[in-house]
PDB file of C-alpha atoms and ligand atoms in Angstrom:
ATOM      1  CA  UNK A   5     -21.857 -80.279 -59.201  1.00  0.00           C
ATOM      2  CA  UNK A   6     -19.912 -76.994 -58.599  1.00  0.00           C
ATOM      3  CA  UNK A   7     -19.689 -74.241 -61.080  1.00  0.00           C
ATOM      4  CA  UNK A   8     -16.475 -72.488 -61.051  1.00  0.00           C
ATOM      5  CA  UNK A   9     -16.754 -68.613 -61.932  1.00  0.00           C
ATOM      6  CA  UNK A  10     -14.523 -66.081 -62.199  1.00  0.00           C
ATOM      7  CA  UNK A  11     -14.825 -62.489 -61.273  1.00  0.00           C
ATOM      8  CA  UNK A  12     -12.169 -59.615 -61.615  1.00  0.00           C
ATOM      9  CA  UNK A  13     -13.133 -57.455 -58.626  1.00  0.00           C
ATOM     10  CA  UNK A  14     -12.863 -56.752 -54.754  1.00  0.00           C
ATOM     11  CA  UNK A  15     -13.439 -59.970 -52.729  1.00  0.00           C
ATOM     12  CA  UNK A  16     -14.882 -57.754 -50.035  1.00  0.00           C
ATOM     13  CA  UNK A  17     -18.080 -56.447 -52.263  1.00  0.00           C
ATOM     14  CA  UNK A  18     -19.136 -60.344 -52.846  1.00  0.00           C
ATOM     15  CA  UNK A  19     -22.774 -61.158 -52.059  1.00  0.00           C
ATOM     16  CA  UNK A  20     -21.927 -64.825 -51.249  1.00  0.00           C
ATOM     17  CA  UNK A  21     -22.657 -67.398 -48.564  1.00  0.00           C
ATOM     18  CA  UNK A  22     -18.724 -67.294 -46.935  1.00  0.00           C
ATOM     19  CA  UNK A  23     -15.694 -65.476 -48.133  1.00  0.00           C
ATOM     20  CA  UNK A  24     -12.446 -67.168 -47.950  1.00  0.00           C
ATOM     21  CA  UNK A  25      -9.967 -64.969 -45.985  1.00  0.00           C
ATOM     22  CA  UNK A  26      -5.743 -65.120 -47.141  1.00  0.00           C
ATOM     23  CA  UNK A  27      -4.758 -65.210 -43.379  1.00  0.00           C
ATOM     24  CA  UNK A  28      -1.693 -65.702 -41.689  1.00  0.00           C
ATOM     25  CA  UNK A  29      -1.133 -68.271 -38.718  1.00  0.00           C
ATOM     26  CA  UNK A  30      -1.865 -65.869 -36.065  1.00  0.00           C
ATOM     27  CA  UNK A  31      -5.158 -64.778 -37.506  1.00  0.00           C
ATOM     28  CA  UNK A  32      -5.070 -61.403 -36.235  1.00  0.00           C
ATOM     29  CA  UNK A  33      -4.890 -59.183 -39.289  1.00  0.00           C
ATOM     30  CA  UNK A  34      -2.306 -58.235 -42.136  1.00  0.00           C
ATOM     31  CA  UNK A  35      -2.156 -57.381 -45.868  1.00  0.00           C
ATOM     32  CA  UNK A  36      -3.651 -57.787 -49.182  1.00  0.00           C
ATOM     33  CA  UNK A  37      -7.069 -59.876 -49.166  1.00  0.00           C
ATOM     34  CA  UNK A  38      -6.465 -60.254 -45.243  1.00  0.00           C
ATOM     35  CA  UNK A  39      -6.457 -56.072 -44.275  1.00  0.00           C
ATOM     36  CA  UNK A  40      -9.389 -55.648 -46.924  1.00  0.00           C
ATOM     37  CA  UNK A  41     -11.254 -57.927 -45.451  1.00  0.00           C
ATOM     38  CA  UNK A  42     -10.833 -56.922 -41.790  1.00  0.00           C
ATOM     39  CA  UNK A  43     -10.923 -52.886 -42.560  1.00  0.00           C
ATOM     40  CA  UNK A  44     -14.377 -53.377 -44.495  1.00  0.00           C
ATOM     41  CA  UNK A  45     -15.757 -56.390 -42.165  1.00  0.00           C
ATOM     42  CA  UNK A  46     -15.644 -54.325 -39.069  1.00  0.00           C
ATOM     43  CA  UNK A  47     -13.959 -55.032 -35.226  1.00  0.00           C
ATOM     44  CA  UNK A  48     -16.538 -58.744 -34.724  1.00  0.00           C
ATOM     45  CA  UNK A  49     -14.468 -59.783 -37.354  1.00  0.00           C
ATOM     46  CA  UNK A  50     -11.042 -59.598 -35.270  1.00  0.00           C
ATOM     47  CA  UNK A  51     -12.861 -60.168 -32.210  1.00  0.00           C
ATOM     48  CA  UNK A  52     -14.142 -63.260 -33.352  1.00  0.00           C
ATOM     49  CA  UNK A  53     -10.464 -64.282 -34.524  1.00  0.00           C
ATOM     50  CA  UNK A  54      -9.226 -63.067 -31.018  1.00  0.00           C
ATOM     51  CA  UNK A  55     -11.616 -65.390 -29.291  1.00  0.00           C
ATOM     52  CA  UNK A  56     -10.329 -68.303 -31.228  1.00  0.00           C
ATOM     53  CA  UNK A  57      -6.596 -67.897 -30.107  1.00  0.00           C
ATOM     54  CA  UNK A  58      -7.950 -67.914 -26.437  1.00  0.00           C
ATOM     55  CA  UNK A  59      -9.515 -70.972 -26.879  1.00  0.00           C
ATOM     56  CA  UNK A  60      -8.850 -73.844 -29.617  1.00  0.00           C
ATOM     57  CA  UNK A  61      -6.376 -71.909 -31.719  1.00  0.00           C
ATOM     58  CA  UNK A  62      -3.767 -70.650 -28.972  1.00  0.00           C
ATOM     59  CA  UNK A  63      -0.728 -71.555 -31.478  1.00  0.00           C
ATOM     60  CA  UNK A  64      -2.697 -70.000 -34.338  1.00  0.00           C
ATOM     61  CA  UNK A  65      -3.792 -71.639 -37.536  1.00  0.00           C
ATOM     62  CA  UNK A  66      -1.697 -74.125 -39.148  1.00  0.00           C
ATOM     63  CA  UNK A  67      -0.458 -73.657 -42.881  1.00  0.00           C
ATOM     64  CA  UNK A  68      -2.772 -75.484 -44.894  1.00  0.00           C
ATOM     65  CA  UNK A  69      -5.811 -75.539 -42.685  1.00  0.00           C
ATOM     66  CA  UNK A  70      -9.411 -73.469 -42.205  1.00  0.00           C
ATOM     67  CA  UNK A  71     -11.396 -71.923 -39.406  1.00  0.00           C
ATOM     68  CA  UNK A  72     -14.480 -69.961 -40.346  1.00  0.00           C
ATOM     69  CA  UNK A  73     -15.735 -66.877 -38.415  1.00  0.00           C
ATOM     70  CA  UNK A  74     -18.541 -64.265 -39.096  1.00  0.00           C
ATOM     71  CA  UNK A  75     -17.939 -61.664 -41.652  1.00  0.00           C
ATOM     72  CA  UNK A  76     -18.854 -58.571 -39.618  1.00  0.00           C
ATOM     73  CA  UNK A  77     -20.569 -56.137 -41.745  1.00  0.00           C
ATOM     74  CA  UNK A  78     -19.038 -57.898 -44.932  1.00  0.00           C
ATOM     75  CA  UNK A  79     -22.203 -58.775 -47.258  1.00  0.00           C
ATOM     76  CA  UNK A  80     -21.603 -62.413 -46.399  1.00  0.00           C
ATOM     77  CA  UNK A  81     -22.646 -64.922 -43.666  1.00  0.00           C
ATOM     78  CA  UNK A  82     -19.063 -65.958 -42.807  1.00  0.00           C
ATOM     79  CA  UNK A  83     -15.395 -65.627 -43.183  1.00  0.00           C
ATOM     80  CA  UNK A  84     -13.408 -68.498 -44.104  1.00  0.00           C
ATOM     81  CA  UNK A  85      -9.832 -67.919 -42.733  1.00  0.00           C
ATOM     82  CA  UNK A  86      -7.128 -70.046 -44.702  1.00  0.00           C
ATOM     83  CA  UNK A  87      -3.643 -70.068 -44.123  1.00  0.00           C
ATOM     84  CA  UNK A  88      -1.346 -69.933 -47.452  1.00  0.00           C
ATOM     85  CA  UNK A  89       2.229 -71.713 -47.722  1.00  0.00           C
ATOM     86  CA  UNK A  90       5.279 -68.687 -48.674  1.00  0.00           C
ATOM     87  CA  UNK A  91       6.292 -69.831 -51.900  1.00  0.00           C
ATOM     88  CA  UNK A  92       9.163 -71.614 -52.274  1.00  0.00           C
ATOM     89  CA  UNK A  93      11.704 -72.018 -54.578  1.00  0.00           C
ATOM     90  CA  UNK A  94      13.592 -75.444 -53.273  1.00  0.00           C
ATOM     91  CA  UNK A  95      10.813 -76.879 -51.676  1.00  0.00           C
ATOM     92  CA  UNK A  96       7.303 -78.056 -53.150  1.00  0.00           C
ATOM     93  CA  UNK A  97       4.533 -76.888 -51.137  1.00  0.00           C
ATOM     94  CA  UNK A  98       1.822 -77.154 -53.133  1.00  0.00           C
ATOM     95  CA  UNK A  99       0.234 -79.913 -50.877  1.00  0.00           C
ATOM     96  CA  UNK A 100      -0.053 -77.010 -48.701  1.00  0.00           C
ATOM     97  CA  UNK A 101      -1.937 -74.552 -50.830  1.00  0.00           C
ATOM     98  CA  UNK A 102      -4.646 -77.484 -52.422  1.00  0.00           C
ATOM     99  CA  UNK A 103      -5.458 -77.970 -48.616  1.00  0.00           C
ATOM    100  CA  UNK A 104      -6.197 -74.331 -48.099  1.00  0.00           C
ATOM    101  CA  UNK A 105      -8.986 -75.006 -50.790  1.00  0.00           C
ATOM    102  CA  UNK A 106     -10.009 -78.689 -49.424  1.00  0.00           C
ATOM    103  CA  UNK A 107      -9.778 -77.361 -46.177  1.00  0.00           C
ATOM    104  CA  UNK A 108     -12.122 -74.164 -46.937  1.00  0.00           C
ATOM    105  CA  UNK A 109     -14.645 -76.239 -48.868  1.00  0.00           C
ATOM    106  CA  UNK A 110     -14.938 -78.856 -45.910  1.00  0.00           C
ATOM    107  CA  UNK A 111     -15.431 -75.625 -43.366  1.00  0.00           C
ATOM    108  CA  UNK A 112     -18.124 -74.760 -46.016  1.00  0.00           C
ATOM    109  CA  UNK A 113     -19.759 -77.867 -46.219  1.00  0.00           C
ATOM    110  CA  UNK A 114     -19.847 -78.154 -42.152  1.00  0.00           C
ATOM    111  CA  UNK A 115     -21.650 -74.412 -42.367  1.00  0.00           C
ATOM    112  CA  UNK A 116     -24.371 -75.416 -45.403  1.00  0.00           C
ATOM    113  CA  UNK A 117     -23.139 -72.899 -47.306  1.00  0.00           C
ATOM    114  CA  UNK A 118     -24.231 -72.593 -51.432  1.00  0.00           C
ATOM    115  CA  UNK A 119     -21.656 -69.896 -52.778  1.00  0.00           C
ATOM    116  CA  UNK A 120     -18.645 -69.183 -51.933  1.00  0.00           C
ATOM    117  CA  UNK A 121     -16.313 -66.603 -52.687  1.00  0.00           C
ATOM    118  CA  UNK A 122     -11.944 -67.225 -53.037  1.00  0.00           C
ATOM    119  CA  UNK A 123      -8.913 -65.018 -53.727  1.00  0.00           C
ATOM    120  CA  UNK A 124      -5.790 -66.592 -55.142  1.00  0.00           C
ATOM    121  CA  UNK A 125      -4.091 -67.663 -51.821  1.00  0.00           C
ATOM    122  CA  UNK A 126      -0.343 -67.010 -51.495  1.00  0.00           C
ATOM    123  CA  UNK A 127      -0.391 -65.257 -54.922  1.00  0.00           C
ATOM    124  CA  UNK A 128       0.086 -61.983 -53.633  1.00  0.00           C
ATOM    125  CA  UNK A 129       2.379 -60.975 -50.253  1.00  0.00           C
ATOM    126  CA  UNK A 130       3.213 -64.814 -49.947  1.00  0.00           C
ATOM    127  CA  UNK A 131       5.140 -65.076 -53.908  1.00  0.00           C
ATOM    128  CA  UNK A 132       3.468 -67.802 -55.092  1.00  0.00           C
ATOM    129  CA  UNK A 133       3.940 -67.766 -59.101  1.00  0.00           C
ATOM    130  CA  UNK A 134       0.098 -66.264 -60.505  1.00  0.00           C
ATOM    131  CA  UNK A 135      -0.337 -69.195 -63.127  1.00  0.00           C
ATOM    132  CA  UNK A 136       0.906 -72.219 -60.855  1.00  0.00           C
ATOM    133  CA  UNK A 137      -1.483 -70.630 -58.048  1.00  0.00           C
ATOM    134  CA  UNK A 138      -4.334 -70.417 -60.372  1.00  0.00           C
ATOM    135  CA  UNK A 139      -3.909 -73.837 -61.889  1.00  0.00           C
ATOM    136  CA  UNK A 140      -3.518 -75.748 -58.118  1.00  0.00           C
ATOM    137  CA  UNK A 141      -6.519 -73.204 -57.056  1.00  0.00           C
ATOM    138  CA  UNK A 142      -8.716 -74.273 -60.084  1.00  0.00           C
ATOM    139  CA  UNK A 143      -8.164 -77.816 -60.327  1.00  0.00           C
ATOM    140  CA  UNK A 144      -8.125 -78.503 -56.135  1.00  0.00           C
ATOM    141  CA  UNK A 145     -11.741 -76.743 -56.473  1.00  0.00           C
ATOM    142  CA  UNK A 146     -12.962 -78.737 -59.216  1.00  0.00           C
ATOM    143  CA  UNK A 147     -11.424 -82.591 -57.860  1.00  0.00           C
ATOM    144  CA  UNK A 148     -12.461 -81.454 -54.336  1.00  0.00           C
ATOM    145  CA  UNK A 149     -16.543 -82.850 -53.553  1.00  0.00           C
ATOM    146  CA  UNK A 150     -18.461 -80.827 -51.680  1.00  0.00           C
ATOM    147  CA  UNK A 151     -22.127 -79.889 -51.293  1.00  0.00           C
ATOM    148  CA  UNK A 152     -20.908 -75.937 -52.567  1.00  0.00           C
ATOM    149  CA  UNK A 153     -22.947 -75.224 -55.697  1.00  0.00           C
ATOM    150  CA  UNK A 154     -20.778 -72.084 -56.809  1.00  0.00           C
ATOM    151  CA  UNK A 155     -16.940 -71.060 -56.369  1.00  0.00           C
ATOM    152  CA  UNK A 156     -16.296 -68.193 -57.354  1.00  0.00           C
ATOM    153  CA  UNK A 157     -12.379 -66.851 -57.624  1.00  0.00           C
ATOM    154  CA  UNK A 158     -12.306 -63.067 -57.184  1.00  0.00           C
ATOM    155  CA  UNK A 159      -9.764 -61.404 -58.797  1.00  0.00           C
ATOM    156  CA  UNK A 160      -7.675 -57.994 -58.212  1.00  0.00           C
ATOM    157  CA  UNK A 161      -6.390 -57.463 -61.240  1.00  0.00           C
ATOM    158  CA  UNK A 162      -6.522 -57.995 -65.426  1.00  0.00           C
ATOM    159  CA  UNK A 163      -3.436 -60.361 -64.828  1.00  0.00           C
ATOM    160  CA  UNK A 164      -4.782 -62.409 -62.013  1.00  0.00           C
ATOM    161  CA  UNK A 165      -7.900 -62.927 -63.889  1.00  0.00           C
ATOM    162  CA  UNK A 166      -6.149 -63.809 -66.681  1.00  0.00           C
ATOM    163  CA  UNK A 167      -4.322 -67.010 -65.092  1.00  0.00           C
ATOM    164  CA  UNK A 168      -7.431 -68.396 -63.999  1.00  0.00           C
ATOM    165  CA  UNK A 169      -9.531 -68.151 -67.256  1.00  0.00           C
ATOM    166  CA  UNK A 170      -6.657 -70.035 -68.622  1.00  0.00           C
ATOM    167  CA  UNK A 171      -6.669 -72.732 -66.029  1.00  0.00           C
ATOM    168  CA  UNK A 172     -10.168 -72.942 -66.306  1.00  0.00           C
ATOM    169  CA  UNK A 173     -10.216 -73.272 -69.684  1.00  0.00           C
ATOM    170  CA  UNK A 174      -6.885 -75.306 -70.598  1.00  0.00           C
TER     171      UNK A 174
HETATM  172  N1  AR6 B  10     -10.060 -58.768 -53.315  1.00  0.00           N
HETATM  173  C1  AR6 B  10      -9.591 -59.786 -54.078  1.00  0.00           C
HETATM  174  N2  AR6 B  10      -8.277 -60.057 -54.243  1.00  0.00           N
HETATM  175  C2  AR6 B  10      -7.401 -59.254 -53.600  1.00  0.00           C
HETATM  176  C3  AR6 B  10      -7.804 -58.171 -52.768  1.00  0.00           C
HETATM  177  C4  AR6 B  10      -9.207 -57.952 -52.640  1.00  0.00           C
HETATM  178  N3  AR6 B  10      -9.696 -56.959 -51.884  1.00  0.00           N
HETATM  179  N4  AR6 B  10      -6.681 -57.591 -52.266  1.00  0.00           N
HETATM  180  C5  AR6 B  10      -5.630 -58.258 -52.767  1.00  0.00           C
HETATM  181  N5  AR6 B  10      -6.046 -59.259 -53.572  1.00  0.00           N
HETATM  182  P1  AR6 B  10      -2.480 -61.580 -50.493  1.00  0.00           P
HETATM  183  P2  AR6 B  10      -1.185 -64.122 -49.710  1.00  0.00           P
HETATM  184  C6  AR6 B  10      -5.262 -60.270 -54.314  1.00  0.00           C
HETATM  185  O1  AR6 B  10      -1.186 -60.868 -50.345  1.00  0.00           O
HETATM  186  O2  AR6 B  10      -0.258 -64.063 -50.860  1.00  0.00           O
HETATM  187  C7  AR6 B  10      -1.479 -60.788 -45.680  1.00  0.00           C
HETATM  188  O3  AR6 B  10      -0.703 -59.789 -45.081  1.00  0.00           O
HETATM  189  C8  AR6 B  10      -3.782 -60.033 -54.504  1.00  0.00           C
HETATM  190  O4  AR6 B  10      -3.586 -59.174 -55.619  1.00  0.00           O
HETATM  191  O5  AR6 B  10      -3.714 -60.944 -49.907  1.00  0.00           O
HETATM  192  O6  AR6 B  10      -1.847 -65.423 -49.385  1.00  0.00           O
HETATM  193  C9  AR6 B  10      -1.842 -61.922 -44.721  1.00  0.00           C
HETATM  194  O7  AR6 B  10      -2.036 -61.458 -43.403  1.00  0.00           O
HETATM  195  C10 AR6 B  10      -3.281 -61.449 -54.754  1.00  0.00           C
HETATM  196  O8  AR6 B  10      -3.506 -61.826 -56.104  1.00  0.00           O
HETATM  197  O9  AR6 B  10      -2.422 -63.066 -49.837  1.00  0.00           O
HETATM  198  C11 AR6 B  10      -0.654 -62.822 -44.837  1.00  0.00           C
HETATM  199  O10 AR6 B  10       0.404 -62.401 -43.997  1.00  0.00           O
HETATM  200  C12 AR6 B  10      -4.185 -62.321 -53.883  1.00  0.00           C
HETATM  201  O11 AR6 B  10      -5.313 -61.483 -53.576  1.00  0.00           O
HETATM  202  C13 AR6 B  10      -0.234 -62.680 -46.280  1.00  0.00           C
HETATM  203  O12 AR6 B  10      -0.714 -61.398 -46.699  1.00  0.00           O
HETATM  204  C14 AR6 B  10      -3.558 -62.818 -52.583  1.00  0.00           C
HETATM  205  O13 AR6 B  10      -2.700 -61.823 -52.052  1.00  0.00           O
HETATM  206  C15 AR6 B  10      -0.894 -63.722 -47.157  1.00  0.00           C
HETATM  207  O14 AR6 B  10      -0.371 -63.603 -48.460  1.00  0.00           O
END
């Protein structure tokens, strides 16, 4: 059984088993969740992610899809990199962001790990709309089995944490 929790606060300070990372496809650095994470992680972090597009990721990671790495001098054992969709307003991608969170829970589950630690995905530089993200976030986690025994969603800010205590608790 997975307990969901909630936490408004800095992804980066989490004393977890794995921190999911809000990468782009080429893996090597950005924004938001991504530039936190790398800046307070340290140079293995990138270096790991380096190594990865000269070996099985040379076209970089797929939307949708997970690769873990370690988390540097991050508190955690491991990164998990995820790959957002870009919101869109014609076209339904949510497909795309559940499997960020199926994806990250089986890269979890492959790695043993007990707690792990999420931002909402594509709710920041990639537009996706805060309460749809939390809802798709909160549900995928809950419908998705895995061996994890707590997800916790790390939030930024009052109105990020907002949208997921109400999809948690509607
Ligand atoms: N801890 C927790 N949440 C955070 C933190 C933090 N330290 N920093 C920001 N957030 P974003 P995306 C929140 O933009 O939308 C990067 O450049 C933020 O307020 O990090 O998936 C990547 O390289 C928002 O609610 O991720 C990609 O190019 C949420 O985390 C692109 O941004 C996600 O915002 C990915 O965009």
């Amino acid at each position: 059984m997975t307990e969901v929790t909630l936490v408004h606060g800095d992804i980066t300070e989490q004393v977890v088993d794995a921190v999911v990372n809000a990468a782009n496809s080429s893996l090597l650095g950005g924004g938001g969740v991504d530039g936190a994470i790398h800046r307070r992680g340290g140079p293995e972090i990138l270096a790991a992610c380096r190594e990865l597009r000269a070996t099985t990721l040379a076209d970089g990671l797929a939307t949708g899809q997970a690769v873990a790495t370690t988390a540097g001098r991050l508190p955690a054992r491991h990164v998990i990199h995820v790959v957002g969709p870009i919101w869109s307003a014609t076209r339904d991608r949510s497909h795309l962001l559940r499997s960020c969170y199926e994806q990250a829970l089986r890269v979890a589950d492959e790695l043993g790990t007990l707690s792990v630690a999420f931002p909402a995905v594509s709710a920041g530089v990639y537009g996706w709309p805060l309460d749809d993200a939390a809802r798709i976030a909160v549900d995928t986690v809950l419908a998705t089995p895995t061996g994890v025994r707590e997800a916790r969603f790390v939030l930024f800010d009052e109105r990020s944490y907002a949208a997921f205590r109400a999809a948690l608790t509607t």
